[in-house]
mmCIF file of C-alpha atoms and ligand atoms in Angstrom:
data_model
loop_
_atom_site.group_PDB
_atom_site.id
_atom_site.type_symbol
_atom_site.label_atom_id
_atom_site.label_comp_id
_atom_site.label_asym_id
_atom_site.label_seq_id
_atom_site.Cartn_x
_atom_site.Cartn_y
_atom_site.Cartn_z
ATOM 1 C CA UNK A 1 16.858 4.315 24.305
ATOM 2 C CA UNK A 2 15.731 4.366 27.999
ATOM 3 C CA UNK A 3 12.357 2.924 28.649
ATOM 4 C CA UNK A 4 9.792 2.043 30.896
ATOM 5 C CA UNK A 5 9.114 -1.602 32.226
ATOM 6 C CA UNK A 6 5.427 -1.165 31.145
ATOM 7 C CA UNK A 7 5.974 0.029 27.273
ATOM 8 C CA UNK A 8 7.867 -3.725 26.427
ATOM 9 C CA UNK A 9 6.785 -5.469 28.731
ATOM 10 C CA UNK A 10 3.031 -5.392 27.757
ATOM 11 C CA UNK A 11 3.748 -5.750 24.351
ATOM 12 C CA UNK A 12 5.653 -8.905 24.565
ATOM 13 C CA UNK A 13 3.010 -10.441 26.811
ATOM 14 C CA UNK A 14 0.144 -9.572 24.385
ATOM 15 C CA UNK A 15 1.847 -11.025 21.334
ATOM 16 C CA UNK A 16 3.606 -14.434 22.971
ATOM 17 C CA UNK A 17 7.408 -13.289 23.416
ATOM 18 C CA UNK A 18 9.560 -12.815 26.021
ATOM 19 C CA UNK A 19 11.549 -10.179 27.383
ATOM 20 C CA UNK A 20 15.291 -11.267 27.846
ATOM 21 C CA UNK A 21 16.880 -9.804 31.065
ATOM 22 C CA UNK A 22 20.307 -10.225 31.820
ATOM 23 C CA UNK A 23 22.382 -9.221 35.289
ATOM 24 C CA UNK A 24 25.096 -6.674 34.893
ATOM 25 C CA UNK A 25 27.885 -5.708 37.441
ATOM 26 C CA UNK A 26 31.008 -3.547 35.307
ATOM 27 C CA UNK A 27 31.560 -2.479 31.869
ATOM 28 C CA UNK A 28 32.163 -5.404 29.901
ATOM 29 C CA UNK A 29 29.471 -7.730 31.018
ATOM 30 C CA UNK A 30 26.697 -4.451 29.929
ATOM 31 C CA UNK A 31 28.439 -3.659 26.417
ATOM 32 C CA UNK A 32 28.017 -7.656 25.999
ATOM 33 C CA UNK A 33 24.200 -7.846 26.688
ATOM 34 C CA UNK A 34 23.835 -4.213 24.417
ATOM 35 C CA UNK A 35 26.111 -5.374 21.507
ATOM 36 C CA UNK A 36 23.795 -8.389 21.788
ATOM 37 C CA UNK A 37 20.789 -7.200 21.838
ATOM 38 C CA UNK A 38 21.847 -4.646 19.151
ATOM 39 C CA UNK A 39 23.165 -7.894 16.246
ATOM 40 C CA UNK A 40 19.528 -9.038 16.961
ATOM 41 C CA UNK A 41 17.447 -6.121 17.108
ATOM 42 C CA UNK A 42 16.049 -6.975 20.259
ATOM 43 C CA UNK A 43 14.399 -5.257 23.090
ATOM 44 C CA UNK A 44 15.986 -5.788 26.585
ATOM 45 C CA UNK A 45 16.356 -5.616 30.228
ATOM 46 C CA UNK A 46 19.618 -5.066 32.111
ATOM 47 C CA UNK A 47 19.610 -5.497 35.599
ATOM 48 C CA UNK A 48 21.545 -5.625 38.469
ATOM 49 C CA UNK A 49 21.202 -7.176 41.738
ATOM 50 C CA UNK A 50 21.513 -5.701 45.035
ATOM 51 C CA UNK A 51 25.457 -7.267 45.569
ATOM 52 C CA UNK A 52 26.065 -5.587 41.978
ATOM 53 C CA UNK A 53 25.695 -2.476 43.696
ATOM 54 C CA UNK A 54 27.356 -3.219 46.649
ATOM 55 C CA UNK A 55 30.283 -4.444 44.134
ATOM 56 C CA UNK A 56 30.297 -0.890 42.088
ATOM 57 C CA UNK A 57 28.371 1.427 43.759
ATOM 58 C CA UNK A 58 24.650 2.316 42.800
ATOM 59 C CA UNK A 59 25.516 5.649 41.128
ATOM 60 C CA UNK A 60 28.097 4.336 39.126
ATOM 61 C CA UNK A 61 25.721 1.481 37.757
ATOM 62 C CA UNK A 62 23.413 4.048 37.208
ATOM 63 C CA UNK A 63 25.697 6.077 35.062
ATOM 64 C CA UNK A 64 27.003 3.037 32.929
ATOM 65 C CA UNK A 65 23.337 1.351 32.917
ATOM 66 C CA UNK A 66 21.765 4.720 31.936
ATOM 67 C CA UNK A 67 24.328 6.043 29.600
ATOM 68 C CA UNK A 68 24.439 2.229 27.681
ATOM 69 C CA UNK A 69 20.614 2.663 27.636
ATOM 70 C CA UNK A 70 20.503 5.888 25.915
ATOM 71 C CA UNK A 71 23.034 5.393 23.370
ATOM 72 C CA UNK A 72 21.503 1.956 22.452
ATOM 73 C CA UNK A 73 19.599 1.544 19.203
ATOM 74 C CA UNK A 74 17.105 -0.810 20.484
ATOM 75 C CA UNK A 75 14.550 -0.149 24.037
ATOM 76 C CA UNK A 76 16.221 -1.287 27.455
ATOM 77 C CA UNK A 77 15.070 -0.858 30.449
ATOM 78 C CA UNK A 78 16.965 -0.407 33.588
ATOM 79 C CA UNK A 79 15.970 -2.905 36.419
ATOM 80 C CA UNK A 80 16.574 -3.794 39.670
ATOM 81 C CA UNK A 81 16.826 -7.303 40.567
ATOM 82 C CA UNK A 82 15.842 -9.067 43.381
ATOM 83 C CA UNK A 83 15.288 -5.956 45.814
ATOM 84 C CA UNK A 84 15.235 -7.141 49.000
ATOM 85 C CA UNK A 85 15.854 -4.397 51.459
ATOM 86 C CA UNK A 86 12.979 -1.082 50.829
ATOM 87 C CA UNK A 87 16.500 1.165 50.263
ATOM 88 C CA UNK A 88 17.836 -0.535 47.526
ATOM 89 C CA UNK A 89 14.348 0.511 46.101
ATOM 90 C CA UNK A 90 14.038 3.819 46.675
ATOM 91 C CA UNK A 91 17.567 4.349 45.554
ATOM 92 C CA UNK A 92 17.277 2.613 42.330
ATOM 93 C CA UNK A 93 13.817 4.712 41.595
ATOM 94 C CA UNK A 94 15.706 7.708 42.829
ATOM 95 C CA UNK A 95 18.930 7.073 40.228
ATOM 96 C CA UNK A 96 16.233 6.493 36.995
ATOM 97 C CA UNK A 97 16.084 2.542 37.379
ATOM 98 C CA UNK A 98 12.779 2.479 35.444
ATOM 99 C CA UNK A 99 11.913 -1.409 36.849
ATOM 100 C CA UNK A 100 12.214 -2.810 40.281
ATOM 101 C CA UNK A 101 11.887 -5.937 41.765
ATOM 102 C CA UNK A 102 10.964 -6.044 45.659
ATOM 103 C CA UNK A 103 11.387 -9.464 46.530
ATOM 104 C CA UNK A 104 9.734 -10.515 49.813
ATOM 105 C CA UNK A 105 9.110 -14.055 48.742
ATOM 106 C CA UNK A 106 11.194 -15.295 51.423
ATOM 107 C CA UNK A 107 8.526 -13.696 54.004
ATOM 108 C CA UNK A 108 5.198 -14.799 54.780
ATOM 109 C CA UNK A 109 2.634 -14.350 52.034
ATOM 110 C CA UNK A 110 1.155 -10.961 54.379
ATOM 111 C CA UNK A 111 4.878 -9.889 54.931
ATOM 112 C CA UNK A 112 5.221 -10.241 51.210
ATOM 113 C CA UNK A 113 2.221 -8.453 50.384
ATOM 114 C CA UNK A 114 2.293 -5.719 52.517
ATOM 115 C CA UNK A 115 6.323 -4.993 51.402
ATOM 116 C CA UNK A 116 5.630 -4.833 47.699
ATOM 117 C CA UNK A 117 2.258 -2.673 48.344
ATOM 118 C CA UNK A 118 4.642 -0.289 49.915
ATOM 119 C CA UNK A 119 6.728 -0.282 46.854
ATOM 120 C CA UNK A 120 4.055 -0.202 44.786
ATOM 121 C CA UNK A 121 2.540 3.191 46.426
ATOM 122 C CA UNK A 122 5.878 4.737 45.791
ATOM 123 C CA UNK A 123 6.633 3.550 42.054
ATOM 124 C CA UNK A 124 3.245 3.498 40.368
ATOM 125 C CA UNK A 125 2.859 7.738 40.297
ATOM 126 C CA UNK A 126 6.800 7.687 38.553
ATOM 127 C CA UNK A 127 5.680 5.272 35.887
ATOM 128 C CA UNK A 128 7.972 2.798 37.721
ATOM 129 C CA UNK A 129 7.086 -1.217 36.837
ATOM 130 C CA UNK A 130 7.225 -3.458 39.695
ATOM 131 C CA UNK A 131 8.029 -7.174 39.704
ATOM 132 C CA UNK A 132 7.413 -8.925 42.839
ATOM 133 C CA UNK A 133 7.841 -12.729 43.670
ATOM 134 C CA UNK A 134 5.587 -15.544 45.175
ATOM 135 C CA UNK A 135 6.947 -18.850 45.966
ATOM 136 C CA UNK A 136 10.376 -19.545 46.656
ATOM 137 C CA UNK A 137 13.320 -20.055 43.506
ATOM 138 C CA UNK A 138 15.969 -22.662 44.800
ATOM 139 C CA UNK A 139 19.805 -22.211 44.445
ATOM 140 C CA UNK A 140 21.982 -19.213 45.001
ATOM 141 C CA UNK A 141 21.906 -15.615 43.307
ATOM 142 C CA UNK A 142 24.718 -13.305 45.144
ATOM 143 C CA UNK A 143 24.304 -13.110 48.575
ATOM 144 C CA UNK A 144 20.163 -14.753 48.246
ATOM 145 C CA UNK A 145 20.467 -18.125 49.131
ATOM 146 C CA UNK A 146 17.619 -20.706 49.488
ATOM 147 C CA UNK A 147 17.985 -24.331 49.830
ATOM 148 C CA UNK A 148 14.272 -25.433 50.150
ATOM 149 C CA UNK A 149 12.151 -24.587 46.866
ATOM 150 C CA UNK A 150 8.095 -23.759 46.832
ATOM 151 C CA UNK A 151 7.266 -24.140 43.763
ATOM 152 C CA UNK A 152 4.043 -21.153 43.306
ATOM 153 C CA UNK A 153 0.237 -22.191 44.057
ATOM 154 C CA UNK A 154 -1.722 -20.856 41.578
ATOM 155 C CA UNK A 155 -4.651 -19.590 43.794
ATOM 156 C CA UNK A 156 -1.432 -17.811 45.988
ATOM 157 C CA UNK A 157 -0.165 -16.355 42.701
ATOM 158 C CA UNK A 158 -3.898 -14.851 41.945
ATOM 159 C CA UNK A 159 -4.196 -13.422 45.086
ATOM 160 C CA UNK A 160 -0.992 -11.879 45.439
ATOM 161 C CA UNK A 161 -0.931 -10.244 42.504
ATOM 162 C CA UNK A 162 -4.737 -8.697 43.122
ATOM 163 C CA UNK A 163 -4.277 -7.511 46.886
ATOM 164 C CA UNK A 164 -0.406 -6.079 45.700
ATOM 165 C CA UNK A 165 -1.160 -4.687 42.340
ATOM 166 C CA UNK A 166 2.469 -5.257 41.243
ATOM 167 C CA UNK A 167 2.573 -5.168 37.486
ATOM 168 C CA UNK A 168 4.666 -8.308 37.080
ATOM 169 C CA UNK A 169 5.198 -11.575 38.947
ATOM 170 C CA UNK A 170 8.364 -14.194 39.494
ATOM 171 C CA UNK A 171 6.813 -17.462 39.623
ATOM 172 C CA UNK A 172 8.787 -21.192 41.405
ATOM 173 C CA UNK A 173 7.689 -23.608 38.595
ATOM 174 C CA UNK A 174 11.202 -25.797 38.889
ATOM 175 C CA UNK A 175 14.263 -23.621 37.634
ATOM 176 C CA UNK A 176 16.955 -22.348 40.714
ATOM 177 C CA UNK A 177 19.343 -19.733 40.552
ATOM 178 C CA UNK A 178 23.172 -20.833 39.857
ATOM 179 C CA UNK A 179 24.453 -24.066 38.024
ATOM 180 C CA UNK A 180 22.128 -26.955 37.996
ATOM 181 C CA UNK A 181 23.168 -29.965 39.445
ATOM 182 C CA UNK A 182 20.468 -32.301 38.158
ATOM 183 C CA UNK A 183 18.601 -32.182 35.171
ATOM 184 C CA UNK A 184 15.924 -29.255 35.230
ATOM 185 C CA UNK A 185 12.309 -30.026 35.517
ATOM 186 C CA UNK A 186 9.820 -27.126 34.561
ATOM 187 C CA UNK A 187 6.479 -27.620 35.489
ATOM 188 C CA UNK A 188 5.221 -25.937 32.181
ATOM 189 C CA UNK A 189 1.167 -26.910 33.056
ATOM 190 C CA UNK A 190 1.979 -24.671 36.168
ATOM 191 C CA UNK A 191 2.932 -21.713 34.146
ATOM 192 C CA UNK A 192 -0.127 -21.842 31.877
ATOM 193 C CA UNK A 193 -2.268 -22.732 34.679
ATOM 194 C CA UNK A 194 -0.903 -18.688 36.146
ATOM 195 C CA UNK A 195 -0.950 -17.445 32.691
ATOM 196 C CA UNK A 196 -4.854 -18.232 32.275
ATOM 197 C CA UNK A 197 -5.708 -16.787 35.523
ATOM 198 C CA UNK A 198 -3.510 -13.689 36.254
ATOM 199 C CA UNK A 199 -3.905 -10.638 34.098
ATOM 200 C CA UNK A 200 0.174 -9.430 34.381
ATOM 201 C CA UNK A 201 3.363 -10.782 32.598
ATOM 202 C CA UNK A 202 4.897 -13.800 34.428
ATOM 203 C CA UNK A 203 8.355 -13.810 35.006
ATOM 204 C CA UNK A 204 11.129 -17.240 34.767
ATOM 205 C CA UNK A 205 14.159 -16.780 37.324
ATOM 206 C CA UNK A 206 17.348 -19.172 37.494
ATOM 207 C CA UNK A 207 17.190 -19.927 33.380
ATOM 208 C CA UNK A 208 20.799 -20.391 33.051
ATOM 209 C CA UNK A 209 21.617 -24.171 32.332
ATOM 210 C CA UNK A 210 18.064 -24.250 30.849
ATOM 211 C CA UNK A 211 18.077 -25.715 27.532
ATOM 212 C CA UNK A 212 16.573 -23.813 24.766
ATOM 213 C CA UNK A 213 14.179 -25.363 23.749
ATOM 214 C CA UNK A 214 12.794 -25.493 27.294
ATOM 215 C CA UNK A 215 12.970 -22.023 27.642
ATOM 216 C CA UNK A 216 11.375 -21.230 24.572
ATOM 217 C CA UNK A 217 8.157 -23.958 25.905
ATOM 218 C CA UNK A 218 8.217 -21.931 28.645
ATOM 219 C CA UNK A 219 8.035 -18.294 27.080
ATOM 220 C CA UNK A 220 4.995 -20.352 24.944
ATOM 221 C CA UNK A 221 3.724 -21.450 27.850
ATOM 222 C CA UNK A 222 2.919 -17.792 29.159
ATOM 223 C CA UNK A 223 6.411 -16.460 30.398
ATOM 224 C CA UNK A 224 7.347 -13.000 29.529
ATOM 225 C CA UNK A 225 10.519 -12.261 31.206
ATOM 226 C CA UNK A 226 13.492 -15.017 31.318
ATOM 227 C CA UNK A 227 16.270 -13.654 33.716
ATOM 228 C CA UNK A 228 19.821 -14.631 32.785
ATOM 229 C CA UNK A 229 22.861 -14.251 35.192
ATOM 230 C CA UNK A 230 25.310 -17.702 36.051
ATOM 231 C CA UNK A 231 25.813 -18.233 32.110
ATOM 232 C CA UNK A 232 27.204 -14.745 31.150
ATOM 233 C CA UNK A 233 29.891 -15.218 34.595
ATOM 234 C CA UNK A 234 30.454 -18.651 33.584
ATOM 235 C CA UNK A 235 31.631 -17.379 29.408
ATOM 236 C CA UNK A 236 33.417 -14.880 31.330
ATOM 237 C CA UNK A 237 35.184 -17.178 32.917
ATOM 238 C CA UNK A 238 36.005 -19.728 30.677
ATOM 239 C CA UNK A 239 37.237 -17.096 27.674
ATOM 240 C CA UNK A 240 39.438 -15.546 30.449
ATOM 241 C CA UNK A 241 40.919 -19.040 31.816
ATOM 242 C CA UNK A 242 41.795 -19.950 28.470
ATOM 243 C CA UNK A 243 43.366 -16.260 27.497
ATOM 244 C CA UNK A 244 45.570 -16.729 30.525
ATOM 245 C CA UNK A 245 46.326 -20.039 29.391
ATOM 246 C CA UNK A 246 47.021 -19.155 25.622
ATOM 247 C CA UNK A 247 48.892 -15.981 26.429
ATOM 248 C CA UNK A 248 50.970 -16.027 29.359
ATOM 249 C CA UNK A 249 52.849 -12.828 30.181
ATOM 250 C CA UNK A 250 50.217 -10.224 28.556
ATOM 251 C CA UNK A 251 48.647 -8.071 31.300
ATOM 252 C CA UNK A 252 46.806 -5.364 29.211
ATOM 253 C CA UNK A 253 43.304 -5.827 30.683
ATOM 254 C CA UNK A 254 41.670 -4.614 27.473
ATOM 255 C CA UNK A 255 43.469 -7.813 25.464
ATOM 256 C CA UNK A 256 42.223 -9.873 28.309
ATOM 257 C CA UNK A 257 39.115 -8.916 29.052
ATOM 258 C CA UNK A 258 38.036 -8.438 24.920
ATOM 259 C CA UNK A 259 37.281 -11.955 24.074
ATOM 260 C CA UNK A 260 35.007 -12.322 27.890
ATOM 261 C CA UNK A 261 33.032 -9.224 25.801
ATOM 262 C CA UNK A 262 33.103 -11.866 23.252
ATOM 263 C CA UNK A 263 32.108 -14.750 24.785
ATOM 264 C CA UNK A 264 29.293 -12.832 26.776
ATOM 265 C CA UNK A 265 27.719 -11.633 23.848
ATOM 266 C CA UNK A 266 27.393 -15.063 22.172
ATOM 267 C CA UNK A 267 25.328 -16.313 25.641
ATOM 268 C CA UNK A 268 23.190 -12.863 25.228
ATOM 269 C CA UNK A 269 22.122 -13.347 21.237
ATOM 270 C CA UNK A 270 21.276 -17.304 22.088
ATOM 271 C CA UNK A 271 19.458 -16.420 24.872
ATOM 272 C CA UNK A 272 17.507 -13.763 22.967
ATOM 273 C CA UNK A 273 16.823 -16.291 19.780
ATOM 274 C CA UNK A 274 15.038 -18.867 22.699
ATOM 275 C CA UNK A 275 12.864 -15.594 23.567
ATOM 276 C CA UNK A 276 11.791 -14.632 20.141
ATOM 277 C CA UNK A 277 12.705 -11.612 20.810
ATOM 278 C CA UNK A 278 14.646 -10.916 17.949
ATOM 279 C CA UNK A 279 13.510 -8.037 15.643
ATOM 280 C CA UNK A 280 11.360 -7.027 18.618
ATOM 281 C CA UNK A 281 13.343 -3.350 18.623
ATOM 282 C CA UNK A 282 10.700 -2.157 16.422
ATOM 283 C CA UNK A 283 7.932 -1.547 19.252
ATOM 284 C CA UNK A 284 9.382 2.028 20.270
ATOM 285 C CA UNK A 285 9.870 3.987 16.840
HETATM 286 P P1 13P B 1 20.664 -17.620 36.737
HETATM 287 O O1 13P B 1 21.890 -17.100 37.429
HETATM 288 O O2 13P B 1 20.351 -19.017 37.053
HETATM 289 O O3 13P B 1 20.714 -17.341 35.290
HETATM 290 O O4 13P B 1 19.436 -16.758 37.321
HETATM 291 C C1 13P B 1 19.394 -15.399 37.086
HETATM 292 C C2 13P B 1 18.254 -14.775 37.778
HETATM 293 O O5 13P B 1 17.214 -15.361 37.942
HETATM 294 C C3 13P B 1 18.410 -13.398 38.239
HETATM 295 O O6 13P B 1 17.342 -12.986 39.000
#
């Protein structure tokens, strides 16, 4: 079933889990993260990011994110990532995304505050949550790009969240978005450093090529919401290279594209075992 932000998101950050989110852009890639989060009884996020809509068109994500969401058997919650522009937004809010992200983090820290209180003002009265970002996540996520990486003060993150009032907050403590190149570094004394001080869920960005085990530290460090994208396209990829490879001459794209479903869905329940999330479905009946 549909549901708010709020409903899991609050729960997991009161009893030390984390809520997996996962980026979407067609049909496979969301029946992946549901079948997923179905086999473990997990609550989740599905999200997609602003070039996600520009790839399928925001009603049409609506009507596959919406329709997955209220056939599933487990709570999901619709959310958009990494808003950047006010009119990705208001559309999302307008289409029954129940979560948005407005991320100004790339602005000045007044820029960035007055851009989410706008949000804010428009989402609170529909019930919708609001994520918002302070510091600045390295590496590349669609079409955001950001070489230089500041990783979050903790007397920024504190103040932020009390002039804003957003409900949930992206923190820089090391990861980047895309494939690593060196070996990740997660300054986990920074997270619970935040976590002491700031009364709303923390959220992890760029956690694919994460181990594990670090991602579970950092969910018992004080995270609450681990977004997943580059690992999902990357078992895409590789079950489709080797399809090709293994069956040259078939072109029926449902043969092709059933073991990327596959593959997918294998990232999804691993991902959701590190945020002991698992059995989590629970919280809405
Ligand atoms: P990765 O692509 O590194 O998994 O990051 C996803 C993300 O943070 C989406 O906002």
């Amino acid at each position: 079933m549909l549901i708010s932000g709020k409903e899991i998101m609050q729960h997991a950050y009161e009893n030390g889990y984390a809520i997996p989110a996962f980026n979407f852009a067609n049909m496979e890639n969301l029946q992946a993260i549901i079948q997923g989060a179905e086999e473990m009884n997990s609550p989740v996020i599905i999200q997609t990011s602003q070039g996600a809509i520009d790839y399928a068109g925001a009603e049409y994500l609506a009507d596959i994110g919406l329709g997955a969401a209220h056939r599933a058997n487990i709570p999901v919650v619709l959310h958009l990532d990494h808003g950047q522009k006010y009119e990705y937004c208001l559309k999302a809010i307008r289409l029954g995304w129940t979560s948005v992200m407005i991320d100004a983090s790339q602005d000045t820290f007044s820029e960035n505050v007055s851009k989410v209180k706008e949000i804010v003002k428009v989402a609170r009265p529909l019930d919708i949550y609001v994520e918002a970002e302070i510091g600045i996540i390295g590496g590349k996520e669609d079409d955001l790009v950001s070489d230089k990486e500041i990783y979050t003060e903790v007397k920024d993150a504190v103040n932020f969240q009390r002039e804003t009032m957003c409900d949930s907050l992206a923190i820089a403590v090391g990861t980047a978005h895309g494939v690593y190149k060196g070996e990740v570094k997660i300054d986990f004394t920074r997270i619970k450093e935040i976590r002491a001080l700031l009364p709303v869920p923390l959220v992890l960005h760029g956690s694919s090529g994460v181990p594990l085990d670090m991602v579970t530290k950092a969910v018992h460090s004080g995270i609450t919401k681990v977004n997943f994208d580059t690992e999902l396209k990357l078992a895409n990829l590789d079950a489709l290279q080797r399809f090709l490879k293994e069956n040259p001459g078939v072109y029926d794209i449902r043969k092709m594209f059933k073991p990327c479903r596959l593959a997918m869905k294998e990232v999804v329940k691993a991902k959701i075992a590190a945020c002991m999330s698992t059995d989590k479905s629970w919280i809405i009946s």
